mmCIF file of C-alpha atoms in Angstrom:
data_model
loop_
_atom_site.group_PDB
_atom_site.id
_atom_site.type_symbol
_atom_site.label_atom_id
_atom_site.label_comp_id
_atom_site.label_asym_id
_atom_site.label_seq_id
_atom_site.Cartn_x
_atom_site.Cartn_y
_atom_site.Cartn_z
ATOM 1 C CA UNK A 486 -19.801 -25.744 -3.136
ATOM 2 C CA UNK A 487 -16.743 -27.849 -1.955
ATOM 3 C CA UNK A 488 -15.565 -27.443 1.546
ATOM 4 C CA UNK A 489 -12.590 -24.951 1.829
ATOM 5 C CA UNK A 490 -8.949 -26.233 2.319
ATOM 6 C CA UNK A 491 -7.585 -22.852 3.292
ATOM 7 C CA UNK A 492 -9.024 -20.157 5.399
ATOM 8 C CA UNK A 493 -7.727 -16.468 4.988
ATOM 9 C CA UNK A 494 -8.748 -14.504 8.066
ATOM 10 C CA UNK A 495 -8.895 -10.667 7.173
ATOM 11 C CA UNK A 496 -10.698 -9.076 4.319
ATOM 12 C CA UNK A 497 -8.186 -6.229 3.800
ATOM 13 C CA UNK A 498 -5.637 -5.827 0.953
ATOM 14 C CA UNK A 499 -3.263 -8.657 2.132
ATOM 15 C CA UNK A 500 -6.110 -11.189 2.936
ATOM 16 C CA UNK A 501 -7.940 -10.448 -0.233
ATOM 17 C CA UNK A 502 -4.876 -10.590 -2.585
ATOM 18 C CA UNK A 503 -3.608 -13.771 -0.985
ATOM 19 C CA UNK A 504 -7.069 -15.438 -1.257
ATOM 20 C CA UNK A 505 -7.225 -14.291 -4.900
ATOM 21 C CA UNK A 506 -3.861 -15.816 -5.973
ATOM 22 C CA UNK A 507 -4.637 -19.067 -3.957
ATOM 23 C CA UNK A 508 -8.020 -19.348 -5.865
ATOM 24 C CA UNK A 509 -6.409 -18.594 -9.223
ATOM 25 C CA UNK A 510 -4.011 -21.433 -8.511
ATOM 26 C CA UNK A 511 -6.881 -23.889 -7.895
ATOM 27 C CA UNK A 512 -7.093 -23.812 -3.987
ATOM 28 C CA UNK A 513 -10.348 -24.046 -2.270
ATOM 29 C CA UNK A 514 -10.525 -20.924 -0.121
ATOM 30 C CA UNK A 515 -12.773 -19.163 2.276
ATOM 31 C CA UNK A 516 -12.305 -15.659 3.631
ATOM 32 C CA UNK A 517 -13.353 -14.793 7.014
ATOM 33 C CA UNK A 518 -13.811 -11.306 8.564
ATOM 34 C CA UNK A 519 -16.325 -10.436 11.233
ATOM 35 C CA UNK A 520 -16.028 -6.791 10.394
ATOM 36 C CA UNK A 521 -16.546 -7.311 6.618
ATOM 37 C CA UNK A 522 -14.724 -5.965 3.557
ATOM 38 C CA UNK A 523 -11.965 -3.475 3.919
ATOM 39 C CA UNK A 524 -13.096 -2.572 7.438
ATOM 40 C CA UNK A 525 -9.519 -1.471 8.563
ATOM 41 C CA UNK A 526 -6.808 0.427 6.879
ATOM 42 C CA UNK A 527 -7.648 -1.103 3.511
ATOM 43 C CA UNK A 528 -10.850 0.893 3.426
ATOM 44 C CA UNK A 529 -8.986 4.143 3.100
ATOM 45 C CA UNK A 530 -8.966 6.688 0.306
ATOM 46 C CA UNK A 531 -5.469 7.719 -0.742
ATOM 47 C CA UNK A 532 -3.904 4.843 -2.764
ATOM 48 C CA UNK A 533 -0.342 6.007 -3.467
ATOM 49 C CA UNK A 534 1.704 3.182 -4.837
ATOM 50 C CA UNK A 535 5.023 4.955 -4.561
ATOM 51 C CA UNK A 536 8.594 3.343 -4.500
ATOM 52 C CA UNK A 537 11.313 3.831 -2.110
ATOM 53 C CA UNK A 538 14.068 6.214 -3.399
ATOM 54 C CA UNK A 539 16.623 4.371 -5.661
ATOM 55 C CA UNK A 540 19.487 4.246 -3.197
ATOM 56 C CA UNK A 541 20.834 2.262 -0.246
ATOM 57 C CA UNK A 542 19.298 -0.871 -1.737
ATOM 58 C CA UNK A 543 17.968 -3.680 0.369
ATOM 59 C CA UNK A 544 15.727 -6.696 0.106
ATOM 60 C CA UNK A 545 12.612 -4.624 1.184
ATOM 61 C CA UNK A 546 13.187 -2.035 -1.648
ATOM 62 C CA UNK A 547 13.810 -4.866 -4.198
ATOM 63 C CA UNK A 548 10.610 -6.720 -3.129
ATOM 64 C CA UNK A 549 8.682 -3.508 -3.401
ATOM 65 C CA UNK A 550 10.168 -2.804 -6.942
ATOM 66 C CA UNK A 551 9.201 -6.228 -8.110
ATOM 67 C CA UNK A 552 5.654 -5.781 -6.702
ATOM 68 C CA UNK A 553 5.037 -2.557 -8.226
ATOM 69 C CA UNK A 554 6.131 -3.894 -11.616
ATOM 70 C CA UNK A 555 3.726 -6.780 -11.138
ATOM 71 C CA UNK A 556 0.723 -4.570 -10.261
ATOM 72 C CA UNK A 557 -0.450 -3.824 -13.684
ATOM 73 C CA UNK A 558 -0.982 -7.321 -14.702
ATOM 74 C CA UNK A 559 -2.285 -8.253 -11.202
ATOM 75 C CA UNK A 560 -4.952 -5.534 -11.278
ATOM 76 C CA UNK A 561 -5.888 -6.084 -14.849
ATOM 77 C CA UNK A 562 -6.631 -9.733 -14.121
ATOM 78 C CA UNK A 563 -8.782 -8.670 -11.076
ATOM 79 C CA UNK A 564 -10.764 -6.137 -13.189
ATOM 80 C CA UNK A 565 -11.313 -8.654 -16.050
ATOM 81 C CA UNK A 566 -12.500 -11.193 -13.547
ATOM 82 C CA UNK A 567 -14.789 -8.917 -11.469
ATOM 83 C CA UNK A 568 -15.902 -6.415 -14.124
ATOM 84 C CA UNK A 569 -15.045 -3.743 -11.543
ATOM 85 C CA UNK A 570 -12.283 -1.174 -11.754
ATOM 86 C CA UNK A 571 -9.728 -1.031 -8.926
ATOM 87 C CA UNK A 572 -8.752 2.598 -10.028
ATOM 88 C CA UNK A 573 -5.261 1.494 -10.966
ATOM 89 C CA UNK A 574 -3.044 3.410 -13.392
ATOM 90 C CA UNK A 575 0.791 3.822 -13.476
ATOM 91 C CA UNK A 576 0.568 7.526 -13.964
ATOM 92 C CA UNK A 577 3.937 8.359 -12.220
ATOM 93 C CA UNK A 578 4.814 10.997 -9.581
ATOM 94 C CA UNK A 579 6.163 14.427 -9.511
ATOM 95 C CA UNK A 580 8.138 16.055 -6.601
ATOM 96 C CA UNK A 581 9.301 19.653 -6.410
ATOM 97 C CA UNK A 582 13.087 20.266 -5.889
ATOM 98 C CA UNK A 583 13.383 22.886 -3.302
ATOM 99 C CA UNK A 584 17.053 23.803 -3.429
ATOM 100 C CA UNK A 585 20.448 23.081 -5.065
ATOM 101 C CA UNK A 586 21.408 20.437 -2.424
ATOM 102 C CA UNK A 587 18.205 18.511 -3.284
ATOM 103 C CA UNK A 588 18.765 19.064 -6.932
ATOM 104 C CA UNK A 589 22.220 17.463 -6.765
ATOM 105 C CA UNK A 590 20.938 14.508 -4.741
ATOM 106 C CA UNK A 591 17.950 14.008 -7.088
ATOM 107 C CA UNK A 592 20.295 13.759 -10.072
ATOM 108 C CA UNK A 593 22.517 11.288 -8.314
ATOM 109 C CA UNK A 594 19.400 9.226 -7.614
ATOM 110 C CA UNK A 595 18.431 9.361 -11.321
ATOM 111 C CA UNK A 596 21.782 7.786 -12.166
ATOM 112 C CA UNK A 597 21.338 5.033 -9.520
ATOM 113 C CA UNK A 598 17.790 4.372 -10.894
ATOM 114 C CA UNK A 599 19.228 3.453 -14.171
ATOM 115 C CA UNK A 600 21.086 0.645 -12.363
ATOM 116 C CA UNK A 601 18.575 -0.404 -9.843
ATOM 117 C CA UNK A 602 15.344 -0.060 -11.911
ATOM 118 C CA UNK A 603 16.878 -0.897 -15.254
ATOM 119 C CA UNK A 604 14.627 -0.387 -18.266
ATOM 120 C CA UNK A 605 11.573 -0.963 -16.195
ATOM 121 C CA UNK A 606 11.100 2.603 -14.898
ATOM 122 C CA UNK A 607 12.839 6.071 -15.082
ATOM 123 C CA UNK A 608 13.731 8.669 -12.493
ATOM 124 C CA UNK A 609 13.986 12.056 -14.287
ATOM 125 C CA UNK A 610 14.978 15.418 -13.212
ATOM 126 C CA UNK A 611 13.362 18.129 -15.384
ATOM 127 C CA UNK A 612 11.794 21.563 -15.467
ATOM 128 C CA UNK A 613 8.359 21.651 -14.023
ATOM 129 C CA UNK A 614 6.361 20.143 -16.768
ATOM 130 C CA UNK A 615 2.845 21.357 -15.944
ATOM 131 C CA UNK A 616 2.657 24.565 -13.844
ATOM 132 C CA UNK A 617 -1.228 24.016 -13.555
ATOM 133 C CA UNK A 618 -0.689 20.679 -11.697
ATOM 134 C CA UNK A 619 2.474 21.019 -9.667
ATOM 135 C CA UNK A 620 3.785 21.970 -6.208
ATOM 136 C CA UNK A 621 5.665 25.249 -6.129
ATOM 137 C CA UNK A 622 9.414 24.456 -6.816
ATOM 138 C CA UNK A 623 11.953 27.288 -5.925
ATOM 139 C CA UNK A 624 14.429 25.792 -8.287
ATOM 140 C CA UNK A 625 11.878 25.359 -11.084
ATOM 141 C CA UNK A 626 12.752 21.798 -11.426
ATOM 142 C CA UNK A 627 10.965 18.669 -10.386
ATOM 143 C CA UNK A 628 11.557 14.899 -10.059
ATOM 144 C CA UNK A 629 9.220 12.635 -12.248
ATOM 145 C CA UNK A 630 9.366 8.914 -11.854
ATOM 146 C CA UNK A 631 7.458 6.467 -13.970
ATOM 147 C CA UNK A 632 7.395 3.740 -11.402
ATOM 148 C CA UNK A 633 4.629 5.263 -9.139
ATOM 149 C CA UNK A 634 1.170 4.226 -9.559
ATOM 150 C CA UNK A 635 -2.249 4.899 -7.979
ATOM 151 C CA UNK A 636 -5.433 3.070 -7.180
ATOM 152 C CA UNK A 637 -8.538 3.564 -5.160
ATOM 153 C CA UNK A 638 -8.289 1.459 -2.009
ATOM 154 C CA UNK A 639 -11.898 0.938 -1.483
ATOM 155 C CA UNK A 640 -12.599 0.139 -5.171
ATOM 156 C CA UNK A 641 -9.626 -2.227 -5.164
ATOM 157 C CA UNK A 642 -11.015 -4.304 -2.265
ATOM 158 C CA UNK A 643 -14.451 -4.407 -3.840
ATOM 159 C CA UNK A 644 -12.924 -5.539 -7.139
ATOM 160 C CA UNK A 645 -11.050 -8.244 -5.428
ATOM 161 C CA UNK A 646 -14.094 -9.330 -3.533
ATOM 162 C CA UNK A 647 -16.034 -9.655 -6.761
ATOM 163 C CA UNK A 648 -13.140 -11.456 -8.514
ATOM 164 C CA UNK A 649 -13.211 -14.013 -5.693
ATOM 165 C CA UNK A 650 -16.920 -14.562 -6.035
ATOM 166 C CA UNK A 651 -16.155 -15.843 -9.640
ATOM 167 C CA UNK A 652 -14.275 -18.566 -7.948
ATOM 168 C CA UNK A 653 -16.968 -19.296 -5.481
ATOM 169 C CA UNK A 654 -15.383 -17.382 -2.629
ATOM 170 C CA UNK A 655 -17.433 -15.170 -0.431
ATOM 171 C CA UNK A 656 -16.378 -13.123 2.712
ATOM 172 C CA UNK A 657 -17.955 -14.644 5.647
ATOM 173 C CA UNK A 658 -18.353 -13.316 9.141
ATOM 174 C CA UNK A 659 -17.334 -16.767 10.746
ATOM 175 C CA UNK A 660 -16.578 -20.282 9.459
ATOM 176 C CA UNK A 661 -15.272 -23.490 10.681
ATOM 177 C CA UNK A 662 -11.507 -23.857 10.974
ATOM 178 C CA UNK A 663 -9.479 -25.615 8.193
ATOM 179 C CA UNK A 664 -6.180 -27.276 8.364
ATOM 180 C CA UNK A 665 -4.414 -24.177 6.837
ATOM 181 C CA UNK A 666 -5.209 -20.652 8.037
ATOM 182 C CA UNK A 667 -3.606 -17.394 6.902
ATOM 183 C CA UNK A 668 -3.840 -14.632 9.461
ATOM 184 C CA UNK A 669 -4.016 -11.221 7.642
ATOM 185 C CA UNK A 670 -5.813 -9.540 10.428
ATOM 186 C CA UNK A 671 -4.036 -6.126 10.616
ATOM 187 C CA UNK A 672 -3.820 -4.150 13.801
ATOM 188 C CA UNK A 673 -5.853 -6.752 15.735
ATOM 189 C CA UNK A 674 -3.448 -9.410 14.625
ATOM 190 C CA UNK A 675 -0.449 -7.372 15.721
ATOM 191 C CA UNK A 676 -2.077 -6.706 19.088
ATOM 192 C CA UNK A 677 -2.728 -10.529 19.456
ATOM 193 C CA UNK A 678 0.974 -11.244 18.798
ATOM 194 C CA UNK A 679 2.189 -8.642 21.187
ATOM 195 C CA UNK A 680 0.016 -9.975 23.950
ATOM 196 C CA UNK A 681 1.527 -13.346 23.685
ATOM 197 C CA UNK A 682 5.186 -12.097 23.438
ATOM 198 C CA UNK A 683 7.487 -10.418 25.841
ATOM 199 C CA UNK A 684 7.895 -7.414 23.605
ATOM 200 C CA UNK A 685 5.851 -5.257 21.143
ATOM 201 C CA UNK A 686 5.440 -6.979 17.821
ATOM 202 C CA UNK A 687 3.667 -4.121 16.239
ATOM 203 C CA UNK A 688 0.995 -1.503 16.531
ATOM 204 C CA UNK A 689 -1.597 0.491 14.878
ATOM 205 C CA UNK A 690 -0.427 3.956 13.587
ATOM 206 C CA UNK A 691 -3.263 6.383 12.899
ATOM 207 C CA UNK A 692 -3.678 8.211 9.655
ATOM 208 C CA UNK A 693 -5.988 10.778 8.460
ATOM 209 C CA UNK A 694 -6.883 11.652 4.833
ATOM 210 C CA UNK A 695 -9.296 13.689 2.839
ATOM 211 C CA UNK A 696 -11.081 13.299 -0.535
ATOM 212 C CA UNK A 697 -11.443 16.465 -2.584
ATOM 213 C CA UNK A 698 -13.884 17.245 -5.486
ATOM 214 C CA UNK A 699 -11.091 17.884 -8.022
ATOM 215 C CA UNK A 700 -10.725 16.026 -11.268
ATOM 216 C CA UNK A 701 -7.387 15.256 -12.786
ATOM 217 C CA UNK A 702 -7.720 11.611 -13.623
ATOM 218 C CA UNK A 703 -4.865 11.310 -16.040
ATOM 219 C CA UNK A 704 -2.454 13.566 -14.149
ATOM 220 C CA UNK A 705 0.534 12.079 -12.173
ATOM 221 C CA UNK A 706 0.382 11.957 -8.289
ATOM 222 C CA UNK A 707 2.259 14.808 -6.475
ATOM 223 C CA UNK A 708 4.476 14.495 -3.371
ATOM 224 C CA UNK A 709 5.002 17.789 -1.690
ATOM 225 C CA UNK A 710 5.416 18.877 1.952
ATOM 226 C CA UNK A 711 5.472 15.286 3.003
ATOM 227 C CA UNK A 712 2.000 14.781 1.587
ATOM 228 C CA UNK A 713 0.714 12.462 -1.078
ATOM 229 C CA UNK A 714 -1.777 14.161 -3.561
ATOM 230 C CA UNK A 715 -3.508 11.405 -5.639
ATOM 231 C CA UNK A 716 -5.853 12.138 -8.573
ATOM 232 C CA UNK A 717 -8.253 9.194 -8.888
ATOM 233 C CA UNK A 718 -9.979 7.879 -11.995
ATOM 234 C CA UNK A 719 -13.471 8.860 -10.687
ATOM 235 C CA UNK A 720 -12.726 12.578 -10.733
ATOM 236 C CA UNK A 721 -11.699 12.920 -6.995
ATOM 237 C CA UNK A 722 -8.356 13.827 -5.419
ATOM 238 C CA UNK A 723 -7.097 12.261 -2.236
ATOM 239 C CA UNK A 724 -4.872 14.072 0.159
ATOM 240 C CA UNK A 725 -2.985 12.068 2.893
ATOM 241 C CA UNK A 726 -1.829 11.554 5.462
ATOM 242 C CA UNK A 727 -0.867 11.904 9.045
ATOM 243 C CA UNK A 728 1.194 9.609 11.248
ATOM 244 C CA UNK A 729 -0.079 9.541 14.715
ATOM 245 C CA UNK A 730 1.082 7.207 17.477
ATOM 246 C CA UNK A 731 -0.970 8.846 20.256
ATOM 247 C CA UNK A 732 -4.648 9.388 19.753
ATOM 248 C CA UNK A 733 -7.958 9.311 21.524
ATOM 249 C CA UNK A 734 -10.061 7.814 18.726
ATOM 250 C CA UNK A 735 -8.824 5.659 15.968
ATOM 251 C CA UNK A 736 -11.519 6.625 13.489
ATOM 252 C CA UNK A 737 -12.087 10.341 14.290
ATOM 253 C CA UNK A 738 -10.775 13.160 12.196
ATOM 254 C CA UNK A 739 -9.591 16.452 13.936
ATOM 255 C CA UNK A 740 -7.548 19.636 13.370
ATOM 256 C CA UNK A 741 -4.543 17.489 12.284
ATOM 257 C CA UNK A 742 -6.438 16.797 9.074
ATOM 258 C CA UNK A 743 -7.401 20.458 8.759
ATOM 259 C CA UNK A 744 -3.583 21.002 8.895
ATOM 260 C CA UNK A 745 -3.000 18.680 6.121
ATOM 261 C CA UNK A 746 -5.550 20.239 3.912
ATOM 262 C CA UNK A 747 -4.311 23.701 4.548
ATOM 263 C CA UNK A 748 -0.679 22.416 3.724
ATOM 264 C CA UNK A 749 -1.878 20.781 0.579
ATOM 265 C CA UNK A 750 -3.725 23.829 -0.768
ATOM 266 C CA UNK A 751 -0.746 25.941 -0.041
ATOM 267 C CA UNK A 752 1.499 23.517 -1.927
ATOM 268 C CA UNK A 753 -0.893 22.938 -4.888
ATOM 269 C CA UNK A 754 -2.634 26.102 -5.967
ATOM 270 C CA UNK A 755 -4.973 24.125 -8.185
ATOM 271 C CA UNK A 756 -6.513 22.715 -5.026
ATOM 272 C CA UNK A 757 -7.378 26.128 -3.318
ATOM 273 C CA UNK A 758 -11.118 25.838 -4.013
ATOM 274 C CA UNK A 759 -11.769 22.283 -4.132
ATOM 275 C CA UNK A 760 -14.573 20.978 -1.991
ATOM 276 C CA UNK A 761 -13.926 18.387 0.706
ATOM 277 C CA UNK A 762 -16.080 15.321 -0.207
ATOM 278 C CA UNK A 763 -15.027 12.990 2.625
ATOM 279 C CA UNK A 764 -12.706 12.870 5.647
ATOM 280 C CA UNK A 765 -11.203 9.405 6.732
ATOM 281 C CA UNK A 766 -9.159 8.242 9.694
ATOM 282 C CA UNK A 767 -8.066 4.757 10.544
ATOM 283 C CA UNK A 768 -5.211 2.617 12.002
ATOM 284 C CA UNK A 769 -2.528 1.128 9.697
ATOM 285 C CA UNK A 770 -0.646 -1.913 10.912
ATOM 286 C CA UNK A 771 3.054 -1.328 11.420
ATOM 287 C CA UNK A 772 5.296 -4.269 12.534
ATOM 288 C CA UNK A 773 8.231 -3.474 15.004
ATOM 289 C CA UNK A 774 10.661 -4.018 12.105
ATOM 290 C CA UNK A 775 8.717 -1.690 9.811
ATOM 291 C CA UNK A 776 8.734 -4.382 7.181
ATOM 292 C CA UNK A 777 5.914 -6.720 6.433
ATOM 293 C CA UNK A 778 5.763 -9.818 8.506
ATOM 294 C CA UNK A 779 5.281 -13.077 6.316
ATOM 295 C CA UNK A 780 5.559 -16.739 6.893
ATOM 296 C CA UNK A 781 4.590 -19.627 9.331
ATOM 297 C CA UNK A 782 3.475 -18.675 12.727
ATOM 298 C CA UNK A 783 5.945 -20.203 15.011
ATOM 299 C CA UNK A 784 4.635 -23.203 17.207
ATOM 300 C CA UNK A 785 1.362 -23.247 15.360
ATOM 301 C CA UNK A 786 1.542 -25.737 12.456
ATOM 302 C CA UNK A 787 -0.674 -24.927 9.570
ATOM 303 C CA UNK A 788 -0.899 -21.219 10.515
ATOM 304 C CA UNK A 789 0.593 -18.457 8.563
ATOM 305 C CA UNK A 790 0.867 -14.667 9.094
ATOM 306 C CA UNK A 791 0.786 -11.908 6.504
ATOM 307 C CA UNK A 792 0.594 -8.532 8.280
ATOM 308 C CA UNK A 793 2.433 -5.212 8.710
ATOM 309 C CA UNK A 794 1.422 -3.440 5.419
ATOM 310 C CA UNK A 795 1.405 0.002 7.155
ATOM 311 C CA UNK A 796 1.644 2.709 4.368
ATOM 312 C CA UNK A 797 2.928 0.337 1.502
ATOM 313 C CA UNK A 798 0.368 -2.573 1.801
ATOM 314 C CA UNK A 799 -1.431 -1.936 -1.504
ATOM 315 C CA UNK A 800 1.987 -1.655 -3.366
ATOM 316 C CA UNK A 801 3.335 -4.791 -1.764
ATOM 317 C CA UNK A 802 0.184 -6.898 -2.088
ATOM 318 C CA UNK A 803 0.775 -8.392 -5.627
ATOM 319 C CA UNK A 804 4.241 -9.813 -4.596
ATOM 320 C CA UNK A 805 3.108 -10.713 -1.152
ATOM 321 C CA UNK A 806 0.137 -12.774 -2.585
ATOM 322 C CA UNK A 807 2.460 -14.575 -4.873
ATOM 323 C CA UNK A 808 5.073 -15.288 -2.206
ATOM 324 C CA UNK A 809 2.515 -16.575 0.377
ATOM 325 C CA UNK A 810 0.817 -18.820 -2.324
ATOM 326 C CA UNK A 811 4.313 -20.283 -3.209
ATOM 327 C CA UNK A 812 4.937 -21.033 0.471
ATOM 328 C CA UNK A 813 1.545 -22.541 1.166
ATOM 329 C CA UNK A 814 0.795 -24.409 -2.014
ATOM 330 C CA UNK A 815 4.332 -25.462 -3.021
ATOM 331 C CA UNK A 816 6.428 -25.196 0.063
ATOM 332 C CA UNK A 817 8.580 -22.790 -1.863
ATOM 333 C CA UNK A 818 10.015 -20.202 0.594
ATOM 334 C CA UNK A 819 11.044 -16.911 -1.028
ATOM 335 C CA UNK A 820 10.382 -14.581 1.904
ATOM 336 C CA UNK A 821 13.021 -11.841 2.026
ATOM 337 C CA UNK A 822 15.401 -11.568 4.982
ATOM 338 C CA UNK A 823 13.906 -9.177 7.419
ATOM 339 C CA UNK A 824 10.299 -10.103 6.331
ATOM 340 C CA UNK A 825 10.170 -13.364 8.330
ATOM 341 C CA UNK A 826 7.643 -13.418 11.198
ATOM 342 C CA UNK A 827 10.574 -14.238 13.558
ATOM 343 C CA UNK A 828 12.141 -10.955 12.781
ATOM 344 C CA UNK A 829 9.462 -9.094 14.542
ATOM 345 C CA UNK A 830 8.920 -11.487 17.476
#
């Protein structure tokens, strides 16, 4: 096997996606992670690929839109190469409309979506379409958007790893340095950056989620009472998640997850008797700016950073992988304003 020219440190969704696109474009790549595949936030169970609301548009929302629209092709190529399903499907999302004020706002956003999303997706206000798979709506109305998609995070990471193997790329615990290194190291990377700067660059925000024995593989995801309810292709349904800045253990679940489960079952009657198959907790990397951090590592020639996925890492990954490959291989910088590493340092 040829010696790698580019090292990607981190076998989470950012690192794997960047390595995949680099390898597709002919680069010799190695992926290094002492903790193994999807050991951090990318080993979660929720997988909601949900857009920002279509208003107050900015570069972050535009970037996310483009990434969500790239996702179908991106994951189809991964599945074709790997022979493994990432659990991706653009099944849409339903949200209950709780009162007339929200109804008016939802209709306004539907009009805005026509301009911002064009023909790529729709945001529709409609009567609740399927009472058997819906949150209670006091108005009897719901929002349905066709941009939202779902995937299974663990399956997606496994599919990417298998796709990389078809290019001779394996995940290693350690490896010699190369002239070019991409640091996609999540919470640990943010802590390293913070330690070398005069202010906090980012931090890990804990989240807890649960996986239920409830099959609705073709149903849209639901968003109710601030919770994401995601039916997966494998016959399970994920519920998530908390947002915790203070915690004793980053990977332990507790009564906060019990509260989420109670709220989900109260909001979605179909889940009342669904058995809990798994409980998950982990730290998600959030940058100080709340946007992903992309680009060269200042004062470290040949080193690049891709971090800060937080809750939208899987949705952002296809576009981030393309953007980082453009920069590293072609010197073509298309990083949006506010995403630059310097914006968080």
